[in-house]
Amino acid sequence: MIIECFDGGIVRLTEPFDFHNFKLALHADANSETQGWKGITLLDDRDALVSIDLVPTLAGRPDDASWDRRYAEMVAKARQHGWIDAERQAIRAHIERAR
């Protein structure tokens, strides 16, 4: 599952059925120092926090009840591994720079 971030605050979900990988892709036109994406907090150059509630609202999310169940399972597994920030209710995501 990839959260793609573009300039202008545009965020979309790609590879929505890949529940084994979770990352944030910053596109070349996205200036991470000045850009604010609602529900996304850049921690440093390598990691970000993505609101658990944000992901199901993104463009690219399948309209599929099984997706909701599998997403909830992914969040539960992430919690078991310590990848959830309980205070912010967010999932830790690795940042990649997209071209």
mmCIF file of N, CA and C in Angstrom:
data_model
loop_
_atom_site.group_PDB
_atom_site.id
_atom_site.type_symbol
_atom_site.label_atom_id
_atom_site.label_comp_id
_atom_site.label_asym_id
_atom_site.label_seq_id
_atom_site.Cartn_x
_atom_site.Cartn_y
_atom_site.Cartn_z
ATOM 1 N N MET A 1 0.855 -1.169 0.000
ATOM 2 C CA MET A 1 0.000 0.000 0.000
ATOM 3 C C MET A 1 0.902 1.233 0.000
ATOM 4 N N ILE A 2 0.628 2.114 -0.911
ATOM 5 C CA ILE A 2 1.456 3.316 -1.044
ATOM 6 C C ILE A 2 0.565 4.548 -0.904
ATOM 7 N N ILE A 3 0.979 5.453 -0.044
ATOM 8 C CA ILE A 3 0.336 6.756 0.077
ATOM 9 C C ILE A 3 1.185 7.708 -0.749
ATOM 10 N N GLU A 4 0.640 8.194 -1.863
ATOM 11 C CA GLU A 4 1.390 9.085 -2.741
ATOM 12 C C GLU A 4 1.037 10.535 -2.424
ATOM 13 N N CYS A 5 2.071 11.366 -2.260
ATOM 14 C CA CYS A 5 1.898 12.781 -1.940
ATOM 15 C C CYS A 5 2.475 13.635 -3.054
ATOM 16 N N PHE A 6 1.652 14.595 -3.492
ATOM 17 C CA PHE A 6 2.026 15.503 -4.576
ATOM 18 C C PHE A 6 1.936 16.941 -4.086
ATOM 19 N N ASP A 7 2.496 17.843 -4.847
ATOM 20 C CA ASP A 7 2.383 19.265 -4.556
ATOM 21 C C ASP A 7 0.910 19.663 -4.537
ATOM 22 N N GLY A 8 0.582 20.670 -3.782
ATOM 23 C CA GLY A 8 -0.790 21.164 -3.713
ATOM 24 C C GLY A 8 -1.656 20.390 -2.725
ATOM 25 N N GLY A 9 -1.045 19.567 -1.873
ATOM 26 C CA GLY A 9 -1.804 18.828 -0.879
ATOM 27 C C GLY A 9 -2.519 17.606 -1.413
ATOM 28 N N ILE A 10 -2.196 17.189 -2.631
ATOM 29 C CA ILE A 10 -2.858 16.034 -3.244
ATOM 30 C C ILE A 10 -2.253 14.748 -2.680
ATOM 31 N N VAL A 11 -3.133 13.868 -2.209
ATOM 32 C CA VAL A 11 -2.716 12.585 -1.643
ATOM 33 C C VAL A 11 -3.626 11.516 -2.216
ATOM 34 N N ARG A 12 -3.046 10.379 -2.621
ATOM 35 C CA ARG A 12 -3.867 9.282 -3.128
ATOM 36 C C ARG A 12 -3.262 7.949 -2.706
ATOM 37 N N LEU A 13 -4.084 6.928 -2.761
ATOM 38 C CA LEU A 13 -3.692 5.578 -2.387
ATOM 39 C C LEU A 13 -3.454 4.746 -3.639
ATOM 40 N N THR A 14 -2.310 4.074 -3.704
ATOM 41 C CA THR A 14 -2.053 3.137 -4.800
ATOM 42 C C THR A 14 -1.657 1.786 -4.186
ATOM 43 N N GLU A 15 -1.769 0.755 -4.994
ATOM 44 C CA GLU A 15 -1.536 -0.614 -4.542
ATOM 45 C C GLU A 15 -2.329 -0.904 -3.263
ATOM 46 N N PRO A 16 -3.649 -0.614 -3.288
ATOM 47 C CA PRO A 16 -4.447 -0.708 -2.071
ATOM 48 C C PRO A 16 -4.621 -2.117 -1.511
ATOM 49 N N PHE A 17 -4.355 -3.143 -2.308
ATOM 50 C CA PHE A 17 -4.499 -4.511 -1.815
ATOM 51 C C PHE A 17 -3.179 -5.125 -1.349
ATOM 52 N N ASP A 18 -2.111 -4.327 -1.335
ATOM 53 C CA ASP A 18 -0.837 -4.795 -0.793
ATOM 54 C C ASP A 18 -0.809 -4.430 0.690
ATOM 55 N N PHE A 19 -1.282 -5.345 1.524
ATOM 56 C CA PHE A 19 -1.372 -5.097 2.953
ATOM 57 C C PHE A 19 -0.091 -5.480 3.694
ATOM 58 N N HIS A 20 0.939 -5.896 2.959
ATOM 59 C CA HIS A 20 2.196 -6.287 3.587
ATOM 60 C C HIS A 20 3.242 -5.186 3.545
ATOM 61 N N ASN A 21 3.025 -4.179 2.714
ATOM 62 C CA ASN A 21 3.944 -3.048 2.608
ATOM 63 C C ASN A 21 3.147 -1.768 2.808
ATOM 64 N N PHE A 22 3.721 -0.846 3.551
ATOM 65 C CA PHE A 22 3.046 0.432 3.791
ATOM 66 C C PHE A 22 4.111 1.505 3.719
ATOM 67 N N LYS A 23 3.999 2.389 2.731
ATOM 68 C CA LYS A 23 4.999 3.443 2.594
ATOM 69 C C LYS A 23 4.370 4.717 2.056
ATOM 70 N N LEU A 24 5.107 5.790 2.216
ATOM 71 C CA LEU A 24 4.697 7.097 1.734
ATOM 72 C C LEU A 24 5.650 7.480 0.605
ATOM 73 N N ALA A 25 5.112 7.802 -0.561
ATOM 74 C CA ALA A 25 5.923 8.204 -1.709
ATOM 75 C C ALA A 25 5.777 9.707 -1.917
ATOM 76 N N LEU A 26 6.877 10.418 -1.770
ATOM 77 C CA LEU A 26 6.888 11.865 -2.019
ATOM 78 C C LEU A 26 7.339 12.075 -3.455
ATOM 79 N N HIS A 27 6.487 12.667 -4.260
ATOM 80 C CA HIS A 27 6.832 12.900 -5.663
ATOM 81 C C HIS A 27 7.730 14.119 -5.792
ATOM 82 N N ALA A 28 8.476 14.157 -6.889
ATOM 83 C CA ALA A 28 9.502 15.178 -7.107
ATOM 84 C C ALA A 28 8.962 16.592 -6.972
ATOM 85 N N ASP A 29 7.695 16.799 -7.344
ATOM 86 C CA ASP A 29 7.134 18.151 -7.268
ATOM 87 C C ASP A 29 6.662 18.519 -5.866
ATOM 88 N N ALA A 30 6.721 17.576 -4.940
ATOM 89 C CA ALA A 30 6.245 17.825 -3.578
ATOM 90 C C ALA A 30 7.391 18.342 -2.717
ATOM 91 N N ASN A 31 7.242 19.534 -2.206
ATOM 92 C CA ASN A 31 8.246 20.131 -1.329
ATOM 93 C C ASN A 31 7.871 19.782 0.106
ATOM 94 N N SER A 32 8.537 18.791 0.663
ATOM 95 C CA SER A 32 8.175 18.296 1.991
ATOM 96 C C SER A 32 8.408 19.310 3.099
ATOM 97 N N GLU A 33 9.259 20.311 2.880
ATOM 98 C CA GLU A 33 9.510 21.290 3.931
ATOM 99 C C GLU A 33 8.369 22.297 4.080
ATOM 100 N N THR A 34 7.664 22.584 3.003
ATOM 101 C CA THR A 34 6.612 23.588 3.077
ATOM 102 C C THR A 34 5.222 23.013 2.909
ATOM 103 N N GLN A 35 5.137 21.753 2.511
ATOM 104 C CA GLN A 35 3.848 21.134 2.208
ATOM 105 C C GLN A 35 3.223 20.562 3.472
ATOM 106 N N GLY A 36 1.937 20.762 3.609
ATOM 107 C CA GLY A 36 1.217 20.129 4.695
ATOM 108 C C GLY A 36 0.134 19.244 4.128
ATOM 109 N N TRP A 37 0.222 17.958 4.407
ATOM 110 C CA TRP A 37 -0.817 17.028 3.969
ATOM 111 C C TRP A 37 -1.611 16.652 5.196
ATOM 112 N N LYS A 38 -2.900 16.904 5.160
ATOM 113 C CA LYS A 38 -3.758 16.626 6.309
ATOM 114 C C LYS A 38 -3.677 15.140 6.673
ATOM 115 N N GLY A 39 -3.391 14.863 7.935
ATOM 116 C CA GLY A 39 -3.322 13.494 8.418
ATOM 117 C C GLY A 39 -1.968 12.831 8.246
ATOM 118 N N ILE A 40 -0.981 13.585 7.746
ATOM 119 C CA ILE A 40 0.356 13.038 7.530
ATOM 120 C C ILE A 40 1.375 13.933 8.224
ATOM 121 N N THR A 41 2.229 13.319 9.031
ATOM 122 C CA THR A 41 3.276 14.047 9.733
ATOM 123 C C THR A 41 4.620 13.459 9.334
ATOM 124 N N LEU A 42 5.479 14.278 8.744
ATOM 125 C CA LEU A 42 6.827 13.826 8.401
ATOM 126 C C LEU A 42 7.682 13.928 9.656
ATOM 127 N N LEU A 43 8.233 12.800 10.089
ATOM 128 C CA LEU A 43 9.061 12.778 11.290
ATOM 129 C C LEU A 43 10.497 13.185 10.988
ATOM 130 N N ASP A 44 10.993 12.712 9.866
ATOM 131 C CA ASP A 44 12.346 13.025 9.407
ATOM 132 C C ASP A 44 12.405 12.664 7.920
ATOM 133 N N ASP A 45 13.593 12.502 7.368
ATOM 134 C CA ASP A 45 13.720 12.179 5.936
ATOM 135 C C ASP A 45 13.347 10.735 5.609
ATOM 136 N N ARG A 46 13.216 9.901 6.636
ATOM 137 C CA ARG A 46 12.976 8.480 6.395
ATOM 138 C C ARG A 46 11.610 7.972 6.832
ATOM 139 N N ASP A 47 10.987 8.639 7.795
ATOM 140 C CA ASP A 47 9.748 8.126 8.368
ATOM 141 C C ASP A 47 8.675 9.195 8.502
ATOM 142 N N ALA A 48 7.430 8.728 8.408
ATOM 143 C CA ALA A 48 6.272 9.604 8.564
ATOM 144 C C ALA A 48 5.214 8.867 9.371
ATOM 145 N N LEU A 49 4.264 9.623 9.890
ATOM 146 C CA LEU A 49 3.081 9.048 10.522
ATOM 147 C C LEU A 49 1.885 9.383 9.655
ATOM 148 N N VAL A 50 1.070 8.362 9.370
ATOM 149 C CA VAL A 50 -0.127 8.521 8.550
ATOM 150 C C VAL A 50 -1.321 8.164 9.420
ATOM 151 N N SER A 51 -2.256 9.089 9.537
ATOM 152 C CA SER A 51 -3.438 8.851 10.351
ATOM 153 C C SER A 51 -4.161 7.584 9.907
ATOM 154 N N ILE A 52 -4.508 6.737 10.874
ATOM 155 C CA ILE A 52 -5.243 5.507 10.584
ATOM 156 C C ILE A 52 -6.558 5.837 9.880
ATOM 157 N N ASP A 53 -7.208 6.908 10.301
ATOM 158 C CA ASP A 53 -8.503 7.292 9.718
ATOM 159 C C ASP A 53 -8.381 7.922 8.335
ATOM 160 N N LEU A 54 -7.196 8.408 7.981
ATOM 161 C CA LEU A 54 -7.012 9.047 6.682
ATOM 162 C C LEU A 54 -7.068 8.040 5.535
ATOM 163 N N VAL A 55 -6.396 6.917 5.687
ATOM 164 C CA VAL A 55 -6.219 5.965 4.585
ATOM 165 C C VAL A 55 -7.543 5.567 3.929
ATOM 166 N N PRO A 56 -8.593 5.212 4.681
ATOM 167 C CA PRO A 56 -9.846 4.815 4.030
ATOM 168 C C PRO A 56 -10.567 5.945 3.282
ATOM 169 N N THR A 57 -10.127 7.171 3.469
ATOM 170 C CA THR A 57 -10.783 8.305 2.807
ATOM 171 C C THR A 57 -10.082 8.721 1.517
ATOM 172 N N LEU A 58 -8.936 8.126 1.227
ATOM 173 C CA LEU A 58 -8.129 8.572 0.096
ATOM 174 C C LEU A 58 -8.673 8.094 -1.242
ATOM 175 N N ALA A 59 -8.447 8.923 -2.258
ATOM 176 C CA ALA A 59 -8.735 8.505 -3.636
ATOM 177 C C ALA A 59 -7.900 7.272 -3.916
ATOM 178 N N GLY A 60 -8.492 6.301 -4.575
ATOM 179 C CA GLY A 60 -7.799 5.059 -4.871
ATOM 180 C C GLY A 60 -8.174 3.928 -3.939
ATOM 181 N N ARG A 61 -8.904 4.245 -2.873
ATOM 182 C CA ARG A 61 -9.365 3.214 -1.948
ATOM 183 C C ARG A 61 -10.497 2.437 -2.601
ATOM 184 N N PRO A 62 -10.407 1.120 -2.633
ATOM 185 C CA PRO A 62 -11.467 0.322 -3.239
ATOM 186 C C PRO A 62 -12.768 0.403 -2.434
ATOM 187 N N ASP A 63 -13.873 0.382 -3.127
ATOM 188 C CA ASP A 63 -15.173 0.350 -2.475
ATOM 189 C C ASP A 63 -15.540 -1.120 -2.290
ATOM 190 N N ASP A 64 -14.969 -1.705 -1.277
ATOM 191 C CA ASP A 64 -15.036 -3.146 -1.103
ATOM 192 C C ASP A 64 -15.017 -3.459 0.393
ATOM 193 N N ALA A 65 -16.033 -4.156 0.889
ATOM 194 C CA ALA A 65 -16.117 -4.477 2.317
ATOM 195 C C ALA A 65 -14.926 -5.320 2.771
ATOM 196 N N SER A 66 -14.425 -6.195 1.912
ATOM 197 C CA SER A 66 -13.280 -7.019 2.311
ATOM 198 C C SER A 66 -12.036 -6.156 2.508
ATOM 199 N N TRP A 67 -11.951 -5.039 1.761
ATOM 200 C CA TRP A 67 -10.810 -4.136 1.945
ATOM 201 C C TRP A 67 -10.844 -3.557 3.351
ATOM 202 N N ASP A 68 -12.010 -3.131 3.834
ATOM 203 C CA ASP A 68 -12.135 -2.571 5.188
ATOM 204 C C ASP A 68 -11.637 -3.564 6.236
ATOM 205 N N ARG A 69 -12.050 -4.814 6.106
ATOM 206 C CA ARG A 69 -11.663 -5.854 7.060
ATOM 207 C C ARG A 69 -10.145 -6.074 7.021
ATOM 208 N N ARG A 70 -9.595 -6.172 5.824
ATOM 209 C CA ARG A 70 -8.157 -6.414 5.689
ATOM 210 C C ARG A 70 -7.330 -5.216 6.167
ATOM 211 N N TYR A 71 -7.838 -4.014 5.954
ATOM 212 C CA TYR A 71 -7.144 -2.823 6.455
ATOM 213 C C TYR A 71 -7.117 -2.847 7.982
ATOM 214 N N ALA A 72 -8.254 -3.183 8.604
ATOM 215 C CA ALA A 72 -8.316 -3.266 10.069
ATOM 216 C C ALA A 72 -7.330 -4.321 10.586
ATOM 217 N N GLU A 73 -7.211 -5.433 9.879
ATOM 218 C CA GLU A 73 -6.254 -6.471 10.265
ATOM 219 C C GLU A 73 -4.817 -5.968 10.143
ATOM 220 N N MET A 74 -4.537 -5.196 9.086
ATOM 221 C CA MET A 74 -3.203 -4.639 8.899
ATOM 222 C C MET A 74 -2.854 -3.690 10.043
ATOM 223 N N VAL A 75 -3.804 -2.853 10.428
ATOM 224 C CA VAL A 75 -3.577 -1.920 11.531
ATOM 225 C C VAL A 75 -3.328 -2.688 12.829
ATOM 226 N N ALA A 76 -4.080 -3.745 13.065
ATOM 227 C CA ALA A 76 -3.893 -4.556 14.276
ATOM 228 C C ALA A 76 -2.493 -5.178 14.299
ATOM 229 N N LYS A 77 -2.028 -5.686 13.167
ATOM 230 C CA LYS A 77 -0.681 -6.269 13.103
ATOM 231 C C LYS A 77 0.385 -5.193 13.300
ATOM 232 N N ALA A 78 0.161 -4.022 12.710
ATOM 233 C CA ALA A 78 1.106 -2.917 12.895
ATOM 234 C C ALA A 78 1.187 -2.536 14.371
ATOM 235 N N ARG A 79 0.069 -2.575 15.062
ATOM 236 C CA ARG A 79 0.044 -2.262 16.496
ATOM 237 C C ARG A 79 0.889 -3.278 17.267
ATOM 238 N N GLN A 80 0.753 -4.564 16.927
ATOM 239 C CA GLN A 80 1.521 -5.624 17.589
ATOM 240 C C GLN A 80 3.024 -5.432 17.406
ATOM 241 N N HIS A 81 3.421 -4.875 16.271
ATOM 242 C CA HIS A 81 4.844 -4.672 15.974
ATOM 243 C C HIS A 81 5.368 -3.320 16.460
ATOM 244 N N GLY A 82 4.509 -2.519 17.079
ATOM 245 C CA GLY A 82 4.945 -1.223 17.597
ATOM 246 C C GLY A 82 5.004 -0.125 16.554
ATOM 247 N N TRP A 83 4.291 -0.298 15.429
ATOM 248 C CA TRP A 83 4.331 0.680 14.348
ATOM 249 C C TRP A 83 3.176 1.677 14.407
ATOM 250 N N ILE A 84 2.428 1.652 15.489
ATOM 251 C CA ILE A 84 1.315 2.591 15.669
ATOM 252 C C ILE A 84 1.700 3.593 16.743
ATOM 253 N N ASP A 85 1.507 4.866 16.443
ATOM 254 C CA ASP A 85 1.659 5.922 17.437
ATOM 255 C C ASP A 85 0.290 6.069 18.088
ATOM 256 N N ALA A 86 0.141 5.547 19.299
ATOM 257 C CA ALA A 86 -1.163 5.506 19.974
ATOM 258 C C ALA A 86 -1.710 6.911 20.240
ATOM 259 N N GLU A 87 -0.840 7.834 20.586
ATOM 260 C CA GLU A 87 -1.280 9.204 20.885
ATOM 261 C C GLU A 87 -1.876 9.880 19.652
ATOM 262 N N ARG A 88 -1.246 9.686 18.506
ATOM 263 C CA ARG A 88 -1.711 10.322 17.269
ATOM 264 C C ARG A 88 -2.630 9.423 16.442
ATOM 265 N N GLN A 89 -2.794 8.162 16.865
ATOM 266 C CA GLN A 89 -3.579 7.183 16.115
ATOM 267 C C GLN A 89 -3.132 7.156 14.653
ATOM 268 N N ALA A 90 -1.825 6.897 14.495
ATOM 269 C CA ALA A 90 -1.201 6.939 13.169
ATOM 270 C C ALA A 90 -0.265 5.753 12.981
ATOM 271 N N ILE A 91 -0.104 5.361 11.728
ATOM 272 C CA ILE A 91 0.784 4.257 11.352
ATOM 273 C C ILE A 91 2.112 4.840 10.879
ATOM 274 N N ARG A 92 3.195 4.249 11.348
ATOM 275 C CA ARG A 92 4.519 4.663 10.878
ATOM 276 C C ARG A 92 4.713 4.155 9.457
ATOM 277 N N ALA A 93 5.176 5.024 8.578
ATOM 278 C CA ALA A 93 5.412 4.667 7.177
ATOM 279 C C ALA A 93 6.824 5.086 6.781
ATOM 280 N N HIS A 94 7.472 4.243 6.021
ATOM 281 C CA HIS A 94 8.775 4.566 5.447
ATOM 282 C C HIS A 94 8.543 5.547 4.284
ATOM 283 N N ILE A 95 9.412 6.538 4.152
ATOM 284 C CA ILE A 95 9.306 7.526 3.080
ATOM 285 C C ILE A 95 10.227 7.133 1.925
ATOM 286 N N GLU A 96 9.679 7.169 0.729
ATOM 287 C CA GLU A 96 10.485 7.012 -0.482
ATOM 288 C C GLU A 96 10.267 8.226 -1.365
ATOM 289 N N ARG A 97 11.310 8.623 -2.045
ATOM 290 C CA ARG A 97 11.220 9.736 -3.002
ATOM 291 C C ARG A 97 10.874 9.166 -4.365
ATOM 292 N N ALA A 98 9.720 9.549 -4.900
ATOM 293 C CA ALA A 98 9.297 9.081 -6.222
ATOM 294 C C ALA A 98 9.731 10.097 -7.264
ATOM 295 N N ARG A 99 9.900 9.622 -8.473
ATOM 296 C CA ARG A 99 10.307 10.514 -9.566
ATOM 297 C C ARG A 99 9.144 10.841 -10.438
#
